[in-house]
Amino acid sequence: LSLSATPIPRTLFISLAGIRQISAIKTSPIGRKAIKNIVERHDIDRVVKYISFELNRQGQVYYLHNSVKTIEAKAKELKKYFAKSKIAVGHGQMPEDKLAKVMADVAAGEIDILVCSTIIENGLDIPGVNTLIVEDADNFGLSQLYQLRGRIGRGQDQAYAYFTYKKNLAGDAYKRLQAIM
């Protein structure tokens, strides 16, 4: 018997390969609701709808755009739709003090939308962030998707994880996104 709060890569591989059976406890901790997972083709109108829903209930959003080269452009694109919202960028190539300030502002509830890289998978626990949008989710491994999803739903509000893709899903990418569902 082995227990894990989140499926680790080896355990997932052993299960998916059929070497060992795995049982998942799908009951959320007391006071929390299970995260609702949605996998769909990327559509900016839907993204705007999902972000608007979260902001209207006074929540915060992680928008994962995992390209440092274009992350600032993505933040500017979202600013067109959410001109009154506080949008910040966070990624691992930022100076440490600047990144620490951004993350402190997110934790304090001063940032509405954090356009970020996978840096958020490193143990953030911010109860106000209950929506995660992962752009190009088909490019991530299953364990990384689980880890990212674990950054939301830390409070009592319903959390939503949207895993979007741009090209047709096939093969392993399809299987990974099916498994996260």
Coordinates of N, CA and C in Angstrom, one line a residue:
L1 N 0.9 -1.2 0.0 CA 0.0 0.0 0.0 C 0.9 1.2 0.0
S2 N 0.6 2.1 -0.9 CA 1.4 3.4 -0.9 C 0.3 4.5 -1.1
L3 N 0.6 5.6 -0.4 CA -0.4 6.7 -0.5 C 0.3 7.9 -1.0
S4 N -0.4 8.8 -1.8 CA 0.2 10.0 -2.3 C -0.9 11.0 -2.4
A5 N -0.6 12.2 -2.0 CA -1.6 13.3 -2.1 C -1.9 13.6 -3.6
T6 N -0.9 13.5 -4.4 CA -1.0 13.7 -5.8 C -0.3 12.6 -6.5
P7 N -0.8 12.1 -7.7 CA -0.2 11.0 -8.3 C 1.2 11.4 -8.8
I8 N 2.2 10.6 -8.5 CA 3.6 10.9 -8.9 C 3.8 10.2 -10.2
P9 N 4.8 10.7 -11.0 CA 5.0 10.1 -12.3 C 5.1 8.6 -12.4
R10 N 5.9 8.0 -11.5 CA 6.1 6.5 -11.5 C 4.8 5.8 -11.2
T11 N 4.0 6.3 -10.3 CA 2.7 5.6 -9.9 C 1.8 5.7 -11.1
L12 N 1.7 6.9 -11.8 CA 0.9 7.1 -12.9 C 1.3 6.1 -14.1
F13 N 2.6 6.1 -14.3 CA 3.1 5.2 -15.4 C 2.7 3.7 -15.1
I14 N 3.0 3.3 -13.9 CA 2.7 1.9 -13.5 C 1.2 1.6 -13.7
S15 N 0.4 2.5 -13.4 CA -1.1 2.3 -13.5 C -1.5 2.3 -15.0
L16 N -1.0 3.3 -15.7 CA -1.5 3.4 -17.1 C -0.9 2.3 -18.0
A17 N 0.3 1.7 -17.6 CA 0.9 0.6 -18.3 C 0.2 -0.7 -17.9
G18 N -0.7 -0.7 -16.9 CA -1.3 -1.9 -16.5 C -0.5 -2.8 -15.6
I19 N 0.6 -2.3 -15.1 CA 1.5 -3.2 -14.2 C 0.8 -3.3 -12.8
R20 N 0.2 -2.3 -12.3 CA -0.4 -2.3 -11.0 C -1.7 -1.5 -11.1
Q21 N -2.7 -2.0 -10.3 CA -3.9 -1.2 -10.2 C -3.7 0.0 -9.3
I22 N -4.5 1.0 -9.6 CA -4.5 2.2 -8.7 C -5.9 2.5 -8.3
S23 N -6.0 2.9 -7.1 CA -7.3 3.4 -6.6 C -7.2 4.9 -6.3
A24 N -8.1 5.6 -6.7 CA -8.1 7.1 -6.4 C -9.3 7.4 -5.5
I25 N -9.0 8.1 -4.4 CA -10.0 8.6 -3.5 C -10.5 9.9 -4.1
K26 N -11.7 10.0 -4.6 CA -12.2 11.2 -5.3 C -13.0 12.1 -4.4
T27 N -13.0 11.8 -3.1 CA -13.7 12.7 -2.2 C -12.7 13.8 -1.8
S28 N -13.2 15.0 -1.9 CA -12.4 16.2 -1.6 C -12.3 16.3 0.0
P29 N -11.2 17.0 0.4 CA -11.1 17.2 1.9 C -12.3 18.0 2.4
I30 N -12.6 17.9 3.6 CA -13.8 18.6 4.2 C -13.7 20.1 4.0
G31 N -14.8 20.6 3.5 CA -14.8 22.1 3.2 C -14.4 22.4 1.8
R32 N -13.9 21.5 1.0 CA -13.5 21.8 -0.4 C -14.4 21.0 -1.3
K33 N -14.4 21.6 -2.5 CA -15.2 20.9 -3.6 C -14.2 20.4 -4.6
A34 N -14.5 19.3 -5.3 CA -13.6 18.7 -6.3 C -13.5 19.7 -7.4
I35 N -12.3 19.8 -8.0 CA -12.0 20.7 -9.1 C -12.7 20.2 -10.3
K36 N -13.4 21.1 -11.0 CA -14.0 20.7 -12.3 C -13.0 20.9 -13.4
N37 N -12.8 19.8 -14.1 CA -11.8 19.8 -15.3 C -12.5 19.9 -16.6
I38 N -12.1 20.8 -17.4 CA -12.7 20.9 -18.8 C -11.5 20.9 -19.8
V39 N -11.6 20.0 -20.8 CA -10.6 19.9 -21.8 C -11.3 20.3 -23.1
E40 N -10.8 21.3 -23.8 CA -11.4 21.7 -25.0 C -10.4 22.5 -25.9
R41 N -10.8 22.6 -27.2 CA -10.0 23.4 -28.1 C -10.0 24.9 -27.6
H42 N -8.8 25.5 -27.8 CA -8.6 26.8 -27.4 C -9.5 27.8 -28.2
D43 N -10.3 28.6 -27.5 CA -11.1 29.6 -28.1 C -11.1 30.8 -27.2
I44 N -10.7 32.0 -27.7 CA -10.5 33.2 -26.9 C -11.9 33.6 -26.3
D45 N -13.0 33.5 -27.0 CA -14.2 33.9 -26.5 C -14.6 33.1 -25.2
R46 N -14.3 31.8 -25.2 CA -14.6 31.0 -24.0 C -13.6 31.3 -22.9
V47 N -12.4 31.6 -23.3 CA -11.4 32.0 -22.2 C -11.9 33.3 -21.6
V48 N -12.3 34.2 -22.3 CA -12.8 35.5 -21.8 C -14.0 35.2 -20.9
K49 N -14.9 34.3 -21.3 CA -16.1 33.9 -20.5 C -15.6 33.3 -19.1
Y50 N -14.7 32.4 -19.2 CA -14.2 31.7 -18.0 C -13.5 32.7 -17.0
I51 N -12.7 33.6 -17.5 CA -12.0 34.6 -16.7 C -13.1 35.5 -16.1
S52 N -14.0 36.0 -16.9 CA -15.1 36.9 -16.5 C -15.8 36.3 -15.3
F53 N -16.2 35.0 -15.4 CA -16.9 34.3 -14.4 C -16.2 34.4 -13.1
E54 N -14.9 34.1 -13.1 CA -14.1 34.1 -11.9 C -13.9 35.5 -11.3
L55 N -13.7 36.5 -12.2 CA -13.5 37.8 -11.7 C -14.8 38.4 -11.1
N56 N -15.9 38.0 -11.7 CA -17.2 38.4 -11.2 C -17.6 37.9 -9.8
R57 N -16.9 36.8 -9.4 CA -17.1 36.2 -8.1 C -16.0 36.6 -7.2
Q58 N -15.2 37.6 -7.6 CA -14.1 38.2 -6.8 C -13.0 37.3 -6.6
G59 N -12.8 36.3 -7.6 CA -11.7 35.4 -7.5 C -10.5 35.8 -8.4
Q60 N -9.5 35.0 -8.4 CA -8.3 35.3 -9.2 C -8.1 34.1 -10.2
V61 N -7.2 34.4 -11.2 CA -7.0 33.4 -12.3 C -5.5 33.2 -12.5
Y62 N -5.1 32.0 -12.8 CA -3.8 31.7 -13.3 C -4.1 31.4 -14.8
Y63 N -3.4 32.1 -15.7 CA -3.4 31.8 -17.1 C -2.0 31.4 -17.5
L64 N -1.9 30.1 -17.7 CA -0.6 29.5 -18.0 C -0.3 29.5 -19.5
H65 N 0.7 30.4 -19.8 CA 1.2 30.5 -21.2 C 2.7 30.3 -21.1
N66 N 3.1 29.1 -21.4 CA 4.4 28.6 -21.1 C 5.5 29.0 -22.1
S67 N 5.5 30.2 -22.6 CA 6.5 30.7 -23.5 C 7.0 32.1 -23.0
V68 N 8.2 32.1 -22.5 CA 8.7 33.4 -22.0 C 8.8 34.4 -23.1
K69 N 9.1 34.0 -24.3 CA 9.2 34.9 -25.5 C 7.9 35.7 -25.7
T70 N 6.8 35.0 -25.6 CA 5.5 35.7 -25.9 C 4.6 35.9 -24.8
I71 N 5.1 35.7 -23.5 CA 4.2 35.8 -22.4 C 3.7 37.3 -22.2
E72 N 4.6 38.3 -22.4 CA 4.2 39.7 -22.3 C 3.1 40.0 -23.3
A73 N 3.2 39.5 -24.5 CA 2.2 39.7 -25.6 C 0.9 39.1 -25.2
K74 N 0.9 37.9 -24.5 CA -0.3 37.3 -24.1 C -1.0 38.1 -23.0
A75 N -0.2 38.7 -22.1 CA -0.7 39.6 -21.0 C -1.4 40.8 -21.7
K76 N -0.8 41.4 -22.7 CA -1.3 42.5 -23.4 C -2.6 42.2 -24.1
E77 N -2.7 41.0 -24.7 CA -3.9 40.5 -25.3 C -5.0 40.4 -24.3
L78 N -4.8 39.8 -23.2 CA -5.8 39.7 -22.2 C -6.2 41.0 -21.6
K79 N -5.3 42.0 -21.6 CA -5.6 43.3 -21.1 C -6.6 44.0 -22.0
K80 N -6.7 43.7 -23.3 CA -7.7 44.2 -24.2 C -9.1 43.9 -23.7
Y81 N -9.2 42.7 -23.2 CA -10.5 42.2 -22.7 C -10.8 42.6 -21.3
F82 N -9.8 42.8 -20.5 CA -10.0 43.0 -19.0 C -9.2 44.3 -18.6
A83 N -9.6 45.4 -19.3 CA -8.9 46.7 -19.1 C -8.9 47.1 -17.6
K84 N -9.9 46.8 -16.9 CA -10.0 47.3 -15.5 C -9.4 46.3 -14.5
S85 N -8.9 45.2 -15.0 CA -8.4 44.2 -14.1 C -6.9 44.3 -14.0
K86 N -6.4 44.0 -12.8 CA -4.9 44.0 -12.6 C -4.3 42.7 -13.1
I87 N -3.5 42.8 -14.1 CA -2.8 41.6 -14.8 C -1.3 41.7 -14.6
A88 N -0.7 40.6 -14.2 CA 0.7 40.6 -14.0 C 1.3 39.4 -14.7
V89 N 2.6 39.4 -14.8 CA 3.3 38.3 -15.5 C 4.3 37.7 -14.5
G90 N 4.4 36.4 -14.5 CA 5.3 35.7 -13.6 C 5.9 34.5 -14.3
H91 N 7.3 34.5 -14.3 CA 8.0 33.3 -14.9 C 9.4 33.2 -14.3
G92 N 10.0 32.1 -14.5 CA 11.3 31.8 -13.8 C 12.5 32.5 -14.3
Q93 N 12.4 33.3 -15.4 CA 13.5 34.0 -15.9 C 13.5 35.5 -15.4
M94 N 12.5 35.8 -14.6 CA 12.4 37.2 -14.1 C 13.4 37.3 -13.0
P95 N 13.9 38.5 -12.7 CA 14.8 38.7 -11.5 C 14.0 38.3 -10.3
E96 N 14.7 37.6 -9.4 CA 14.1 37.0 -8.2 C 13.3 38.0 -7.4
D97 N 13.8 39.2 -7.2 CA 13.0 40.2 -6.4 C 11.7 40.6 -7.0
K98 N 11.7 40.7 -8.4 CA 10.5 41.1 -9.1 C 9.5 40.0 -9.1
L99 N 10.0 38.7 -9.2 CA 9.1 37.6 -9.2 C 8.5 37.4 -7.8
A100 N 9.3 37.6 -6.8 CA 8.8 37.6 -5.4 C 7.7 38.6 -5.1
K101 N 7.9 39.8 -5.7 CA 6.9 40.9 -5.5 C 5.6 40.5 -6.2
V102 N 5.7 40.0 -7.4 CA 4.5 39.6 -8.1 C 3.7 38.5 -7.4
M103 N 4.5 37.5 -6.9 CA 3.8 36.4 -6.2 C 3.2 36.9 -4.8
A104 N 3.9 37.8 -4.2 CA 3.3 38.4 -2.9 C 2.1 39.2 -3.2
D105 N 2.0 39.9 -4.3 CA 0.8 40.6 -4.7 C -0.3 39.7 -5.1
V106 N 0.0 38.5 -5.7 CA -1.1 37.5 -6.0 C -1.6 37.0 -4.7
A107 N -0.7 36.6 -3.8 CA -1.1 36.1 -2.5 C -2.0 37.1 -1.7
A108 N -1.7 38.4 -1.8 CA -2.4 39.4 -1.1 C -3.7 39.7 -1.8
G109 N -4.0 39.2 -3.0 CA -5.2 39.4 -3.7 C -5.2 40.7 -4.5
E110 N -4.0 41.2 -4.7 CA -3.9 42.5 -5.5 C -3.8 42.3 -7.0
I111 N -3.6 41.0 -7.4 CA -3.5 40.7 -8.9 C -4.8 39.8 -9.2
D112 N -5.4 40.2 -10.3 CA -6.6 39.5 -10.7 C -6.3 38.3 -11.6
I113 N -5.4 38.6 -12.5 CA -5.0 37.5 -13.5 C -3.4 37.5 -13.5
L114 N -2.9 36.3 -13.2 CA -1.5 36.1 -13.4 C -1.2 35.3 -14.6
V115 N -0.6 35.9 -15.6 CA -0.2 35.2 -16.8 C 1.2 34.7 -16.5
C116 N 1.3 33.3 -16.5 CA 2.5 32.7 -15.9 C 3.0 31.5 -16.7
S117 N 4.2 31.1 -16.4 CA 4.8 29.9 -16.9 C 4.5 28.8 -15.9
T118 N 5.1 27.7 -16.0 CA 4.9 26.6 -15.1 C 5.5 26.9 -13.7
I119 N 6.0 28.0 -13.5 CA 6.6 28.4 -12.2 C 5.5 28.2 -11.0
I120 N 4.3 28.3 -11.4 CA 3.2 28.1 -10.3 C 3.1 26.7 -9.8
E121 N 3.7 25.8 -10.5 CA 3.6 24.4 -10.0 C 4.4 24.2 -8.7
N122 N 5.3 25.1 -8.4 CA 6.2 25.0 -7.2 C 5.6 25.3 -5.9
G123 N 4.4 24.7 -5.6 CA 3.9 24.8 -4.2 C 3.2 26.0 -3.8
L124 N 2.6 26.8 -4.7 CA 1.8 27.9 -4.2 C 0.5 27.4 -3.6
D125 N 0.1 28.1 -2.6 CA -1.2 27.7 -1.9 C -1.9 29.0 -1.7
I126 N -2.7 29.5 -2.7 CA -3.4 30.8 -2.6 C -4.9 30.5 -2.8
P127 N -5.6 30.5 -1.7 CA -7.1 30.2 -1.7 C -7.9 31.0 -2.7
G128 N -7.5 32.2 -3.0 CA -8.3 33.1 -3.9 C -8.2 32.7 -5.3
V129 N -7.3 31.9 -5.7 CA -7.1 31.5 -7.1 C -7.9 30.2 -7.4
N130 N -9.0 30.3 -8.1 CA -9.8 29.1 -8.3 C -10.1 28.8 -9.8
T131 N -9.4 29.5 -10.6 CA -9.5 29.2 -12.1 C -8.1 29.1 -12.6
L132 N -7.9 28.0 -13.3 CA -6.6 27.8 -14.0 C -6.9 27.5 -15.5
I133 N -6.3 28.3 -16.4 CA -6.4 28.0 -17.8 C -5.0 27.7 -18.3
V134 N -4.9 26.5 -18.9 CA -3.6 26.0 -19.4 C -3.7 26.0 -20.9
E135 N -3.0 26.9 -21.5 CA -2.9 27.0 -23.0 C -2.0 25.9 -23.5
D136 N -2.3 25.3 -24.5 CA -1.5 24.2 -25.1 C -1.2 23.1 -24.1
A137 N -2.3 22.7 -23.4 CA -2.1 21.6 -22.4 C -1.6 20.3 -23.0
D138 N -1.8 20.1 -24.3 CA -1.3 18.9 -24.9 C 0.2 18.8 -25.0
N139 N 0.9 19.9 -24.6 CA 2.4 19.9 -24.6 C 2.9 19.5 -23.2
F140 N 2.1 19.2 -22.3 CA 2.5 18.9 -20.9 C 2.3 17.5 -20.6
G141 N 3.2 17.0 -19.7 CA 3.0 15.6 -19.2 C 1.9 15.5 -18.2
L142 N 1.4 14.3 -18.0 CA 0.3 14.0 -17.1 C 0.6 14.5 -15.7
S143 N 1.8 14.1 -15.2 CA 2.1 14.5 -13.8 C 2.2 16.0 -13.7
Q144 N 2.7 16.7 -14.7 CA 2.8 18.1 -14.6 C 1.4 18.7 -14.6
L145 N 0.5 18.2 -15.4 CA -0.9 18.7 -15.4 C -1.5 18.5 -14.1
Y146 N -1.3 17.4 -13.4 CA -1.8 17.2 -12.1 C -1.3 18.2 -11.1
Q147 N 0.0 18.4 -11.2 CA 0.7 19.3 -10.3 C 0.2 20.7 -10.5
L148 N 0.0 21.1 -11.7 CA -0.6 22.5 -12.0 C -2.0 22.6 -11.5
R149 N -2.8 21.6 -11.7 CA -4.2 21.6 -11.3 C -4.2 21.7 -9.7
G150 N -3.3 21.2 -9.1 CA -3.2 21.2 -7.6 C -3.0 22.6 -7.0
R151 N -2.7 23.6 -7.9 CA -2.5 24.9 -7.4 C -3.8 25.7 -7.2
I152 N -4.9 25.2 -7.6 CA -6.2 25.8 -7.4 C -7.1 25.0 -6.5
G153 N -8.2 25.5 -6.1 CA -9.1 24.8 -5.3 C -8.7 24.6 -3.9
R154 N -7.9 25.6 -3.4 CA -7.4 25.5 -2.0 C -8.3 26.1 -1.0
G155 N -9.4 26.7 -1.5 CA -10.3 27.3 -0.5 C -11.7 26.6 -0.6
Q156 N -12.7 27.3 -0.3 CA -14.1 26.7 -0.3 C -14.9 26.9 -1.5
D157 N -14.4 27.8 -2.4 CA -15.1 28.1 -3.7 C -14.8 27.0 -4.7
Q158 N -15.8 26.8 -5.6 CA -15.6 25.8 -6.7 C -14.4 26.2 -7.5
A159 N -13.6 25.3 -7.8 CA -12.4 25.6 -8.7 C -12.6 25.0 -10.1
Y160 N -12.1 25.6 -11.1 CA -12.2 25.1 -12.5 C -10.8 25.1 -13.1
A161 N -10.5 24.0 -13.8 CA -9.2 23.9 -14.5 C -9.6 23.6 -16.0
Y162 N -9.2 24.6 -16.8 CA -9.5 24.5 -18.3 C -8.2 24.1 -19.0
F163 N -8.2 23.0 -19.6 CA -7.0 22.5 -20.4 C -7.3 22.7 -21.8
T164 N -6.6 23.6 -22.5 CA -7.0 23.9 -23.9 C -5.9 23.4 -24.8
Y165 N -6.2 23.2 -26.0 CA -5.3 22.7 -27.1 C -5.7 23.4 -28.4
K166 N -4.7 23.5 -29.3 CA -5.0 24.2 -30.5 C -5.0 23.3 -31.7
K167 N -4.3 22.2 -31.7 CA -4.2 21.3 -32.8 C -5.1 20.0 -32.4
N168 N -5.4 19.2 -33.4 CA -6.1 18.0 -33.2 C -5.4 17.1 -32.2
L169 N -6.1 16.5 -31.3 CA -5.5 15.6 -30.3 C -5.4 14.2 -30.9
A170 N -4.2 13.6 -30.6 CA -4.0 12.2 -31.0 C -2.9 11.6 -30.1
G171 N -2.9 10.3 -30.1 CA -1.9 9.5 -29.4 C -1.7 9.9 -28.0
D172 N -0.5 10.0 -27.5 CA -0.3 10.2 -26.1 C -0.9 11.5 -25.6
A173 N -0.9 12.6 -26.4 CA -1.5 13.8 -25.9 C -3.0 13.6 -25.6
Y174 N -3.7 12.9 -26.4 CA -5.1 12.6 -26.2 C -5.2 11.8 -24.9
K175 N -4.4 10.7 -24.7 CA -4.5 9.9 -23.5 C -4.2 10.7 -22.3
R176 N -3.2 11.6 -22.3 CA -2.9 12.4 -21.1 C -4.1 13.3 -20.7
L177 N -4.7 13.9 -21.7 CA -5.9 14.8 -21.4 C -7.1 14.0 -21.0
Q178 N -7.3 12.8 -21.5 CA -8.3 11.9 -21.1 C -8.1 11.6 -19.6
A179 N -6.9 11.2 -19.3 CA -6.6 10.8 -17.9 C -6.8 12.0 -16.9
I180 N -6.5 13.2 -17.3 CA -6.7 14.3 -16.4 C -8.2 14.6 -16.1
M181 N -9.0 14.2 -17.1 CA -10.5 14.3 -16.9 C -11.0 13.3 -15.8

